[in-house]
Coordinates of C-alpha atoms and ligand atoms in Angstrom, one line a residue:
X8 CA 192.0 68.8 -65.8
X9 CA 192.2 72.5 -64.3
X10 CA 192.7 75.4 -66.2
X11 CA 194.7 77.7 -64.3
X12 CA 193.6 81.3 -63.5
X13 CA 196.4 83.6 -65.7
X14 CA 196.5 85.7 -62.7
X15 CA 198.5 83.0 -61.0
X16 CA 201.2 83.5 -63.6
X17 CA 201.5 87.3 -62.9
X18 CA 201.9 86.4 -59.0
X19 CA 204.5 84.1 -59.7
X20 CA 206.5 86.6 -61.9
X21 CA 206.0 89.2 -59.3
X22 CA 207.2 87.1 -56.6
X23 CA 210.1 86.3 -58.7
X24 CA 210.5 90.2 -58.8
X25 CA 210.3 90.5 -55.0
X26 CA 212.9 87.6 -54.6
X27 CA 215.6 89.6 -56.6
X28 CA 215.5 92.8 -54.5
X29 CA 217.6 95.2 -56.2
X30 CA 218.0 93.0 -59.5
X31 CA 220.9 90.3 -60.6
X32 CA 223.7 93.0 -61.0
X33 CA 222.8 94.1 -57.6
X34 CA 223.3 90.5 -56.4
X35 CA 226.3 90.1 -58.0
X36 CA 227.8 93.1 -56.3
X37 CA 227.0 91.8 -53.2
X38 CA 228.5 88.4 -53.6
X39 CA 231.4 90.1 -55.3
X40 CA 232.2 92.0 -51.9
X41 CA 232.0 88.3 -50.2
X42 CA 228.5 89.2 -48.8
X43 CA 225.1 87.0 -48.9
X44 CA 221.9 88.5 -49.8
X45 CA 218.9 89.0 -47.4
X46 CA 217.2 85.9 -48.4
X47 CA 220.3 83.6 -48.5
X48 CA 220.6 85.0 -44.7
X49 CA 217.4 84.0 -43.7
X50 CA 217.8 80.8 -45.3
X51 CA 220.9 80.1 -43.0
X52 CA 219.0 81.3 -39.9
X53 CA 215.9 79.8 -39.8
X54 CA 215.3 76.0 -39.8
X55 CA 215.0 74.7 -43.3
X56 CA 211.5 75.5 -45.3
X57 CA 209.9 77.6 -41.9
X58 CA 210.4 81.1 -43.4
X59 CA 207.1 83.0 -44.1
X60 CA 207.5 86.4 -45.7
X61 CA 205.4 89.5 -44.6
X62 CA 204.3 92.6 -46.9
X63 CA 207.0 91.5 -49.7
X64 CA 204.6 93.7 -51.9
X65 CA 205.4 97.1 -50.2
X66 CA 207.2 99.6 -52.4
X67 CA 209.4 102.5 -51.6
X68 CA 207.4 105.6 -51.9
X69 CA 208.3 108.6 -53.6
X70 CA 210.7 110.7 -52.1
X71 CA 210.4 114.3 -51.4
X72 CA 213.1 115.1 -53.6
X73 CA 212.1 113.3 -56.5
X74 CA 215.7 111.8 -57.0
X75 CA 214.6 108.2 -56.5
X76 CA 212.8 107.2 -60.0
X77 CA 212.6 103.1 -59.6
X78 CA 210.0 101.3 -57.5
X79 CA 211.3 98.3 -55.4
X80 CA 209.6 95.4 -53.7
X81 CA 210.3 95.0 -50.3
X82 CA 211.9 98.6 -50.1
X83 CA 215.2 96.9 -49.0
X84 CA 214.3 94.9 -46.1
X85 CA 213.0 91.3 -46.1
X86 CA 210.7 90.7 -43.1
X87 CA 209.1 87.7 -41.5
X88 CA 209.0 84.8 -39.3
X89 CA 210.0 81.2 -39.2
X90 CA 211.8 78.6 -36.6
X91 CA 214.9 78.4 -34.9
X92 CA 215.4 74.9 -33.6
X93 CA 211.4 74.6 -33.8
X94 CA 210.7 77.7 -31.6
X95 CA 209.1 80.7 -33.5
X96 CA 211.2 83.9 -34.1
X97 CA 210.5 87.2 -36.2
X98 CA 213.1 88.4 -38.4
X99 CA 214.1 91.3 -40.5
X100 CA 217.2 91.5 -43.1
X101 CA 218.0 94.5 -44.8
X102 CA 218.7 94.1 -48.4
X103 CA 221.6 96.0 -49.4
X104 CA 220.9 95.4 -52.8
X105 CA 217.8 97.9 -52.9
X106 CA 219.2 101.6 -52.1
X107 CA 221.6 100.1 -50.1
X108 CA 219.4 98.7 -47.5
X109 CA 218.6 102.1 -46.6
X110 CA 215.9 102.8 -44.1
X111 CA 212.8 104.8 -45.3
X112 CA 209.7 105.2 -43.9
X113 CA 208.1 102.0 -45.5
X114 CA 210.9 100.1 -44.7
X115 CA 210.8 101.0 -40.8
X116 CA 207.0 100.4 -41.2
X117 CA 208.0 96.9 -42.2
X118 CA 210.6 96.5 -39.5
X119 CA 208.1 97.6 -36.7
X120 CA 205.3 95.6 -38.0
X121 CA 207.9 92.2 -37.0
X122 CA 208.7 94.0 -34.0
X123 CA 205.3 94.4 -32.8
X124 CA 204.3 90.9 -33.8
X125 CA 207.2 89.3 -32.2
X126 CA 206.2 91.1 -28.9
X127 CA 202.7 90.3 -29.1
X128 CA 203.3 86.6 -29.6
X129 CA 206.0 86.4 -27.0
X130 CA 209.1 85.4 -29.2
X131 CA 212.3 86.8 -30.2
X132 CA 213.0 89.3 -32.7
X133 CA 216.4 89.0 -34.7
X134 CA 217.4 91.8 -37.2
X135 CA 220.2 91.3 -39.7
X136 CA 221.6 94.8 -40.7
X137 CA 223.3 95.9 -43.9
X138 CA 222.5 99.3 -44.4
X139 CA 223.8 103.0 -45.3
X140 CA 221.6 104.2 -42.6
X141 CA 218.8 106.8 -43.0
X142 CA 218.0 107.1 -46.3
X143 CA 218.9 110.6 -47.2
X144 CA 216.5 111.1 -49.8
X145 CA 213.6 110.8 -47.6
X146 CA 214.6 113.3 -45.0
X147 CA 212.9 113.6 -41.7
X148 CA 210.5 110.6 -42.6
X149 CA 213.5 108.3 -42.6
X150 CA 214.6 109.8 -39.1
X151 CA 211.0 109.3 -37.5
X152 CA 211.5 105.6 -39.1
X153 CA 214.6 105.2 -37.0
X154 CA 212.6 106.6 -34.1
X155 CA 209.8 104.3 -34.3
X156 CA 212.1 101.3 -34.3
X157 CA 214.3 102.7 -31.1
X158 CA 211.1 103.2 -29.1
X159 CA 210.0 99.4 -29.6
X160 CA 213.7 98.5 -28.8
X161 CA 213.1 100.1 -25.7
X162 CA 209.7 99.1 -24.8
X163 CA 210.2 95.4 -25.6
X164 CA 213.6 95.3 -23.8
X165 CA 213.1 92.4 -21.3
X166 CA 209.8 91.2 -22.9
X167 CA 211.4 89.3 -25.6
X168 CA 215.0 88.5 -26.4
X169 CA 216.0 91.1 -29.1
X170 CA 219.5 90.1 -31.5
X171 CA 221.1 92.5 -33.9
X172 CA 223.7 90.4 -36.5
X173 CA 225.7 93.2 -37.9
X174 CA 226.4 91.9 -41.7
X175 CA 227.5 95.1 -43.2
X176 CA 227.5 98.9 -42.4
X177 CA 225.8 100.2 -39.7
X178 CA 226.3 103.9 -39.9
X179 CA 224.9 107.1 -37.9
X180 CA 222.1 106.8 -35.3
X181 CA 221.2 103.6 -37.0
X182 CA 223.9 102.2 -34.6
X183 CA 221.5 102.9 -31.9
X184 CA 218.9 100.1 -32.6
X185 CA 221.5 97.4 -32.0
X186 CA 222.7 99.3 -29.1
X187 CA 219.4 99.0 -27.8
X188 CA 219.1 95.3 -28.0
X189 CA 220.1 92.5 -25.7
X190 CA 223.0 91.1 -28.0
X191 CA 225.2 92.4 -31.1
X192 CA 226.9 89.8 -33.3
X193 CA 229.3 91.2 -35.7
X194 CA 231.2 89.7 -38.5
X195 CA 235.0 90.3 -38.4
X196 CA 236.2 92.3 -41.7
X197 CA 232.5 92.6 -43.1
X198 CA 230.9 94.7 -40.8
X199 CA 231.4 97.9 -39.0
X200 CA 229.2 100.4 -36.8
X201 CA 229.8 104.3 -36.1
X202 CA 228.2 107.1 -35.5
X203 CA 230.2 109.5 -37.8
X204 CA 232.2 107.7 -40.4
X205 CA 235.6 108.5 -41.3
X206 CA 234.9 111.5 -43.9
X207 CA 233.2 113.4 -41.3
X208 CA 235.7 112.6 -38.4
X209 CA 238.3 113.9 -40.9
X210 CA 236.5 117.0 -41.7
X211 CA 235.6 117.9 -38.2
X212 CA 239.1 116.5 -36.1
X213 CA 241.7 116.2 -39.2
X214 CA 242.0 112.4 -37.6
X215 CA 242.8 109.7 -40.2
X216 CA 241.0 106.6 -40.0
X217 CA 239.3 103.8 -42.3
X218 CA 236.1 102.1 -41.5
X219 CA 237.5 99.0 -40.0
X220 CA 239.9 100.6 -37.7
X221 CA 237.2 103.0 -36.5
X222 CA 234.3 100.7 -36.0
X223 CA 235.2 97.0 -37.3
X224 CA 234.4 94.0 -35.3
X225 CA 237.8 93.5 -33.7
X226 CA 237.4 97.5 -32.3
X227 CA 234.0 96.7 -30.9
X228 CA 235.0 93.5 -29.3
X229 CA 238.3 94.6 -27.9
X230 CA 237.9 98.3 -27.0
X231 CA 234.2 99.3 -26.9
X232 CA 232.7 96.3 -25.6
X233 CA 229.4 97.0 -28.1
X234 CA 229.9 93.4 -30.0
X235 CA 228.9 90.4 -27.5
X236 CA 230.1 87.8 -30.1
X237 CA 232.3 88.2 -33.1
X238 CA 232.2 85.5 -36.0
X239 CA 234.6 85.1 -38.8
X240 CA 232.1 84.5 -41.4
X241 CA 228.2 85.2 -42.0
X242 CA 227.6 81.6 -41.7
X243 CA 229.3 81.6 -38.2
X244 CA 227.3 84.7 -37.0
X245 CA 223.8 83.3 -38.0
X246 CA 224.8 79.9 -36.2
X247 CA 225.9 82.0 -33.2
X248 CA 222.1 83.2 -33.4
X249 CA 220.8 80.0 -33.1
X250 CA 223.2 78.6 -30.7
X251 CA 222.6 81.7 -28.2
X252 CA 219.0 81.8 -28.4
X253 CA 219.0 78.0 -27.1
X254 CA 219.8 79.2 -23.5
X255 CA 216.8 81.9 -23.9
X256 CA 213.2 81.5 -23.2
X257 CA 211.0 83.1 -26.1
X258 CA 210.0 85.5 -23.4
X259 CA 210.3 87.1 -20.3
X260 CA 207.3 84.8 -18.5
X261 CA 208.7 81.5 -19.9
X262 CA 211.4 79.7 -18.4
X263 CA 214.8 79.0 -20.5
X264 CA 214.6 75.5 -22.1
X265 CA 215.7 72.6 -20.1
X266 CA 217.7 70.0 -21.8
X267 CA 218.8 67.1 -20.2
X268 CA 222.4 66.5 -20.1
X269 CA 224.3 63.6 -20.8
X270 CA 227.0 65.1 -18.3
X271 CA 226.7 63.1 -15.0
X272 CA 225.1 65.6 -12.5
X273 CA 226.9 63.8 -9.6
X274 CA 230.2 64.2 -11.3
X275 CA 233.1 65.1 -9.1
X276 CA 235.6 67.1 -10.7
X277 CA 239.0 66.1 -8.6
X278 CA 241.1 68.7 -10.7
X279 CA 239.1 71.6 -8.9
X280 CA 240.7 70.4 -5.9
X281 CA 244.3 71.3 -6.7
X282 CA 243.3 74.5 -9.0
X283 CA 243.9 77.4 -6.5
X284 CA 247.4 77.8 -5.7
X285 CA 248.6 77.7 -2.3
X286 CA 250.5 81.3 -3.0
X287 CA 247.7 83.9 -3.1
X288 CA 249.7 86.0 -5.4
X289 CA 249.6 83.6 -8.1
X290 CA 246.9 83.5 -10.9
X291 CA 245.0 80.3 -12.2
X292 CA 242.7 80.1 -14.8
X293 CA 239.0 80.7 -13.8
X294 CA 237.7 79.7 -17.3
X295 CA 238.9 76.2 -16.6
X296 CA 237.1 76.4 -13.5
X297 CA 234.0 77.3 -15.3
X298 CA 234.4 74.5 -17.9
X299 CA 235.2 71.6 -15.4
X300 CA 231.9 72.7 -13.6
X301 CA 229.4 72.9 -16.3
X302 CA 227.9 70.5 -18.7
X303 CA 230.2 68.9 -21.2
X304 CA 232.6 71.8 -20.6
X305 CA 230.6 73.9 -23.0
X306 CA 230.8 77.5 -22.1
X307 CA 229.6 80.5 -24.6
X308 CA 231.4 83.5 -23.3
X309 CA 229.9 86.9 -24.1
X310 CA 232.1 90.1 -24.6
X311 CA 235.4 87.8 -24.4
X312 CA 237.9 90.3 -26.1
X313 CA 236.9 93.2 -23.5
X314 CA 236.9 93.8 -20.0
X315 CA 238.8 90.4 -19.7
X316 CA 239.3 90.6 -16.0
X317 CA 235.7 89.8 -15.7
X318 CA 234.0 87.1 -17.5
X319 CA 230.7 86.7 -18.5
X320 CA 228.6 83.9 -20.7
X321 CA 225.9 81.1 -20.9
X322 CA 226.0 77.5 -20.2
X323 CA 224.1 74.6 -18.8
X324 CA 224.5 72.9 -15.5
X325 CA 222.3 69.8 -14.9
X326 CA 220.5 70.6 -18.1
X327 CA 219.6 74.1 -16.6
X328 CA 220.5 77.3 -18.6
X329 CA 222.6 79.8 -16.5
X330 CA 224.4 82.8 -16.8
X331 CA 228.1 82.6 -15.5
X332 CA 229.9 85.7 -13.9
X333 CA 233.2 85.3 -12.7
X334 CA 236.8 87.0 -12.4
X335 CA 239.5 86.0 -14.2
X336 CA 242.6 86.4 -11.7
X337 CA 244.9 85.8 -14.7
X338 CA 243.7 89.1 -16.0
X339 CA 244.6 92.2 -13.9
X340 CA 244.3 89.7 -10.4
X341 CA 240.6 90.0 -11.1
X342 CA 240.2 93.6 -10.0
X343 CA 236.7 95.2 -10.4
X344 CA 237.1 98.2 -12.9
X345 CA 235.0 100.6 -14.7
X346 CA 234.5 98.4 -17.9
X347 CA 234.5 95.0 -15.7
X348 CA 231.5 96.9 -13.7
X349 CA 229.5 97.6 -16.7
X350 CA 230.0 94.3 -18.4
X351 CA 228.8 92.4 -15.2
X352 CA 226.0 94.5 -14.7
X353 CA 224.2 94.4 -18.0
X354 CA 224.9 90.8 -18.2
X355 CA 223.1 90.3 -14.7
X356 CA 220.1 92.2 -15.9
X357 CA 219.7 90.3 -19.2
X358 CA 219.7 87.0 -17.2
X359 CA 217.2 88.5 -14.8
X360 CA 215.2 89.9 -17.5
X361 CA 214.9 86.2 -19.1
X362 CA 214.7 83.9 -16.0
X363 CA 218.3 82.8 -16.3
X364 CA 219.7 81.6 -13.1
X365 CA 223.0 83.5 -12.2
X366 CA 226.0 81.4 -10.9
X367 CA 228.9 83.6 -9.9
X368 CA 232.4 82.7 -9.3
X369 CA 234.1 85.4 -6.7
X370 CA 238.2 85.8 -7.0
X371 CA 238.8 89.7 -6.6
X372 CA 240.8 91.6 -4.7
X373 CA 238.3 94.7 -4.8
X374 CA 237.8 97.5 -7.1
X375 CA 241.0 98.9 -8.9
X376 CA 242.8 102.0 -7.4
X377 CA 243.6 104.8 -9.1
X378 CA 243.2 108.6 -9.9
X379 CA 241.6 107.3 -13.7
X380 CA 239.5 105.0 -12.1
X381 CA 238.0 107.6 -9.6
X382 CA 237.8 110.5 -12.0
X383 CA 236.1 108.0 -14.5
X384 CA 233.3 107.3 -12.2
X385 CA 233.9 103.9 -10.8
X386 CA 231.7 104.7 -8.0
X387 CA 228.8 105.4 -10.3
X388 CA 229.7 102.2 -12.7
X389 CA 230.4 99.9 -9.6
X390 CA 227.0 101.0 -8.2
X391 CA 225.7 99.3 -11.3
X392 CA 226.9 95.7 -10.4
X393 CA 225.1 96.4 -6.9
X394 CA 222.1 97.7 -8.3
X395 CA 221.8 94.7 -10.7
X396 CA 222.6 91.7 -8.4
X397 CA 220.3 93.5 -5.8
X398 CA 217.5 93.8 -8.2
X399 CA 217.7 90.3 -9.8
X400 CA 215.3 87.9 -8.7
X401 CA 216.4 85.0 -10.6
X402 CA 218.0 82.1 -8.5
X403 CA 221.6 83.3 -7.7
X404 CA 224.0 81.2 -6.3
X405 CA 227.9 82.1 -5.5
X406 CA 230.8 80.1 -5.1
X407 CA 233.8 82.1 -3.7
X408 CA 237.0 80.6 -5.2
X409 CA 239.6 82.8 -3.5
X410 CA 239.6 86.5 -2.8
X411 CA 236.5 88.4 -2.0
X412 CA 237.8 91.5 -0.3
X413 CA 235.8 94.4 0.5
X414 CA 234.0 95.8 -2.1
X415 CA 234.3 92.9 -4.5
X416 CA 232.8 90.7 -1.5
X417 CA 230.0 92.9 -1.5
X418 CA 229.2 93.7 -5.1
X419 CA 229.7 90.1 -6.3
X420 CA 226.3 88.7 -5.6
X421 CA 227.0 88.6 -1.7
X422 CA 224.5 86.9 0.6
X423 CA 223.0 89.5 2.1
X424 CA 222.5 91.4 -1.6
X425 CA 219.9 88.6 -1.7
X426 CA 221.8 85.6 -3.2
X427 CA 220.2 82.1 -2.6
X428 CA 223.0 80.2 -1.8
X429 CA 226.5 81.0 -1.0
X430 CA 229.4 78.6 -1.1
X431 CA 232.8 79.3 -0.5
X432 CA 235.7 77.0 -1.3
X433 CA 238.4 76.4 1.7
X434 CA 240.8 78.6 -0.3
X435 CA 238.4 81.6 0.0
X436 CA 239.7 84.4 1.7
X437 CA 236.9 86.9 3.0
X438 CA 238.2 90.1 4.4
X439 CA 237.8 94.0 4.3
X440 CA 241.1 94.0 2.4
X441 CA 244.4 92.0 1.8
X442 CA 246.5 91.4 5.1
X443 CA 249.4 93.8 4.0
X444 CA 247.0 96.7 3.5
X445 CA 245.0 96.0 6.5
X446 CA 247.8 95.6 8.9
X447 CA 249.3 98.8 7.6
X448 CA 246.3 100.8 8.3
X449 CA 245.0 99.2 11.8
X450 CA 248.6 98.7 13.6
X451 CA 250.3 101.8 12.2
X452 CA 251.1 103.2 15.2
X453 CA 252.1 99.9 16.7
X454 CA 254.5 99.1 13.7
X455 CA 256.1 102.4 14.0
X456 CA 256.5 102.5 17.5
X457 CA 258.5 99.1 17.3
X458 CA 262.0 98.7 17.7
X459 CA 261.8 95.8 14.6
X460 CA 259.2 97.3 12.7
X461 CA 259.6 94.8 9.7
X462 CA 259.5 91.6 11.7
X463 CA 256.5 93.4 13.8
X464 CA 254.7 93.9 10.6
X465 CA 255.3 90.5 9.3
X466 CA 253.9 89.0 12.5
X467 CA 250.7 91.1 12.4
X468 CA 250.2 90.1 8.8
X469 CA 250.6 86.4 9.3
X470 CA 248.2 86.7 12.6
X471 CA 245.7 88.6 10.2
X472 CA 246.0 86.1 7.5
X473 CA 245.3 83.2 10.0
X474 CA 242.3 84.9 11.5
X475 CA 240.6 86.2 8.2
X476 CA 242.2 84.9 5.3
X477 CA 239.8 82.0 5.3
X478 CA 236.0 81.3 4.9
X479 CA 235.7 80.0 8.4
X480 CA 234.9 83.4 10.2
X481 CA 232.5 84.3 7.7
X482 CA 231.0 80.9 7.9
X483 CA 230.9 81.1 11.8
X484 CA 229.0 84.4 11.3
X485 CA 226.7 83.1 8.6
X486 CA 228.1 85.0 5.9
X487 CA 228.4 82.0 3.9
X488 CA 226.1 79.0 3.5
X489 CA 228.8 76.2 3.5
X490 CA 232.5 75.5 2.7
X491 CA 232.4 72.8 0.3
X492 CA 235.2 71.0 -1.6
X493 CA 236.1 72.4 -4.8
X494 CA 235.1 69.1 -6.6
X495 CA 231.8 69.0 -5.0
X496 CA 231.0 72.6 -6.7
X497 CA 228.9 71.1 -9.7
X498 CA 226.8 69.0 -7.7
X499 CA 225.9 71.4 -5.1
X500 CA 225.0 74.1 -8.1
X501 CA 222.6 71.5 -9.5
X502 CA 220.7 70.9 -6.2
X503 CA 220.7 74.1 -5.6
X504 CA 219.3 75.0 -9.0
X505 CA 216.7 72.2 -8.5
X506 CA 215.6 73.6 -5.1
X507 CA 215.0 77.1 -6.6
X508 CA 213.4 76.1 -9.5
X509 CA 210.3 77.7 -8.3
X510 CA 211.4 80.3 -6.7
X511 CA 209.0 83.2 -5.9
X512 CA 209.7 86.8 -5.0
X513 CA 207.7 89.9 -4.8
X514 CA 209.0 93.5 -5.0
X515 CA 207.1 96.8 -4.0
X516 CA 205.2 98.0 -6.8
X517 CA 206.8 101.0 -8.9
X518 CA 207.0 102.5 -12.3
X519 CA 210.9 101.5 -12.6
X520 CA 214.0 101.7 -10.5
X521 CA 216.7 104.3 -11.4
X522 CA 219.8 102.4 -12.0
X523 CA 222.8 104.4 -12.1
X524 CA 224.2 105.0 -15.8
Ligands
HXC2 C1 220.5 106.9 -49.4 C2 222.5 105.6 -49.8 C3 222.9 106.0 -48.5 C4 221.9 106.6 -47.8 C5 224.1 104.3 -49.2 N1 223.4 104.7 -50.3 N2 223.9 104.8 -48.4 N3 221.1 106.3 -50.4 N4 220.9 107.2 -48.2 N5 222.2 107.0 -46.4 C6 223.4 104.4 -51.7 C7 224.3 104.8 -52.5 O1 224.2 105.9 -53.0 C8 224.5 103.4 -53.6 O2 223.5 103.7 -54.5 C9 223.9 102.3 -52.7 O3 223.2 103.1 -51.5 C10 225.2 101.4 -52.4 O4 226.3 102.3 -51.5 P1 227.6 102.1 -52.3 O5 228.1 103.4 -51.5 O6 227.8 102.2 -53.4 O7 228.0 100.8 -51.2 P2 229.2 100.9 -50.6 O8 230.8 101.5 -51.1 O9 229.2 99.3 -50.1 O10 229.8 101.7 -49.4 C11 228.3 101.5 -48.5 C12 228.4 102.6 -47.4 C13 228.4 104.0 -47.9 C14 229.4 102.3 -46.5 C15 227.0 102.4 -46.4 O11 227.1 103.9 -49.1 C16 228.1 105.1 -47.0 O12 229.1 105.8 -46.6 N6 226.7 105.7 -46.9 C17 226.6 106.6 -45.8 C18 226.3 106.1 -44.9 C19 226.0 107.1 -43.6 O13 226.8 108.4 -43.2 N7 224.6 106.7 -43.3 C20 224.3 107.8 -42.1 C21 223.0 108.5 -42.8 S1 222.5 109.5 -41.4 P3 223.6 103.8 -56.2 O14 222.3 104.0 -56.8 O15 224.4 104.9 -56.3 O16 224.4 102.4 -56.2 C22 221.9 108.3 -40.3 C23 221.1 109.1 -39.4 C24 220.1 108.2 -38.4 O17 221.8 107.3 -40.6 C25 219.7 108.8 -37.6 C26 219.0 107.7 -36.4 C27 218.9 108.3 -35.2

């Protein structure tokens, strides 16, 4: 019989202390707020039994003010690695039960260590955030700790997927780490993000606001565009991490996972042949178009509540992971405005970083006119879309379903921005601008000198429409690759994705480009 080394029992006791974080009372307080602990969250996030903790015995160092008397294992963050759907990820989960999950120099070191290991091994990093921000008692050390994290967020951007899950407060400059990552997932009524909280705002500007209305999940989904996905519960948020990662490769030199689909790759979708109204002023549902094309109608929309005139999200088509970009003609007629530009450009770059082909559905009358938009910098923001599509080297496939007027035609992944395949539906209208605007400009004198200006205008509009508001003149000059029946869209995209699977492009060497910001 083996006589156990008594030091093993000591280890077990210490491990139990590690597991309890800030202690049972704090755990009860966390539960009373309807929140899970860091370890409970990691259990939900990772495949069962795959979590391996790192540096659990690190403790908080004495703060300069000598205010923190207790020593806590882990120093407010649980770090390590595990698996999601059989693929390795590195994780960190801030532990609010220890000093409010605040960031100290040691906590920063732990987080930076898993970030470095994730980058070195080419796997995603997922951060579960629940913290009061920089630990005030540590002064500049905690600020330096954040700087170390931000630098890594930037350096590893486009190398490994970085996902931030907001499960509690994220106040002050701390909000910049999630903002630097690829995707932010927030929990409704449980998480909030702001640079200056309600108290500071009240003191500085006199405005009264509560945390939820200042930086809750709904605000960041509908108004600021900061949250990419909102969840109703922590469980749902963690399940979303697992789901969204299924569209991503582990790093920038891998391809995203190909998952053979039960949906017939040759499926013709008859409903699409009647989806675009004959009257070009009537809207239709682009979300429905997307769902009818992709595998099993499964579309994970990102930033669904913000800039709703633009749609971005992930899907599979014939088993290939793709990023979908589109206009929603039912929202502001699908115009491109400042927010839509930012939304599309960032998503295109996200897909391009991680070798995810981009499918673009175009139906836009153009950029939104107006003093607000011009003075708000629509030139600068719209340029981001041009830059992002031009720079992207992943397979790019465009389907013009209806309007592709002027700037909208060009910026939305048009053929000569380097798009690999451009299809148009017979309902496509490709022109510098809509018939009425065009006729008023180019035939102004003719209309003014006509004895019957209104009839003259209408005749000219009809002529313009029959000449330009169709895809045939663009196809004749080679500006679209083919005109297809809408019901063929799925199989045409799948064939293109197969043909572009080994796409290779070379760009001139440079340090990095200078995207308009
Ligand atoms: C030290 C902090 C702290 C902080 C919270 N705590 N924030 N300790 N530094 N920044 C401590 C509390 O004193 C408390 O300890 C414990 O954490 C739990 O906090 P509570 O206030 O009891 O919890 P709750 O009511 O849920 O409120 C959580 C909170 C609130 C909303 C996060 O604590 C808060 O507003 N904190 C300050 C947030 C903030 O302004 N952070 C910005 C810091 S500056 P005890 O022992 O009393 O229970 C910053 C700059 C970073 O982050 C710059 C990077 C560029």
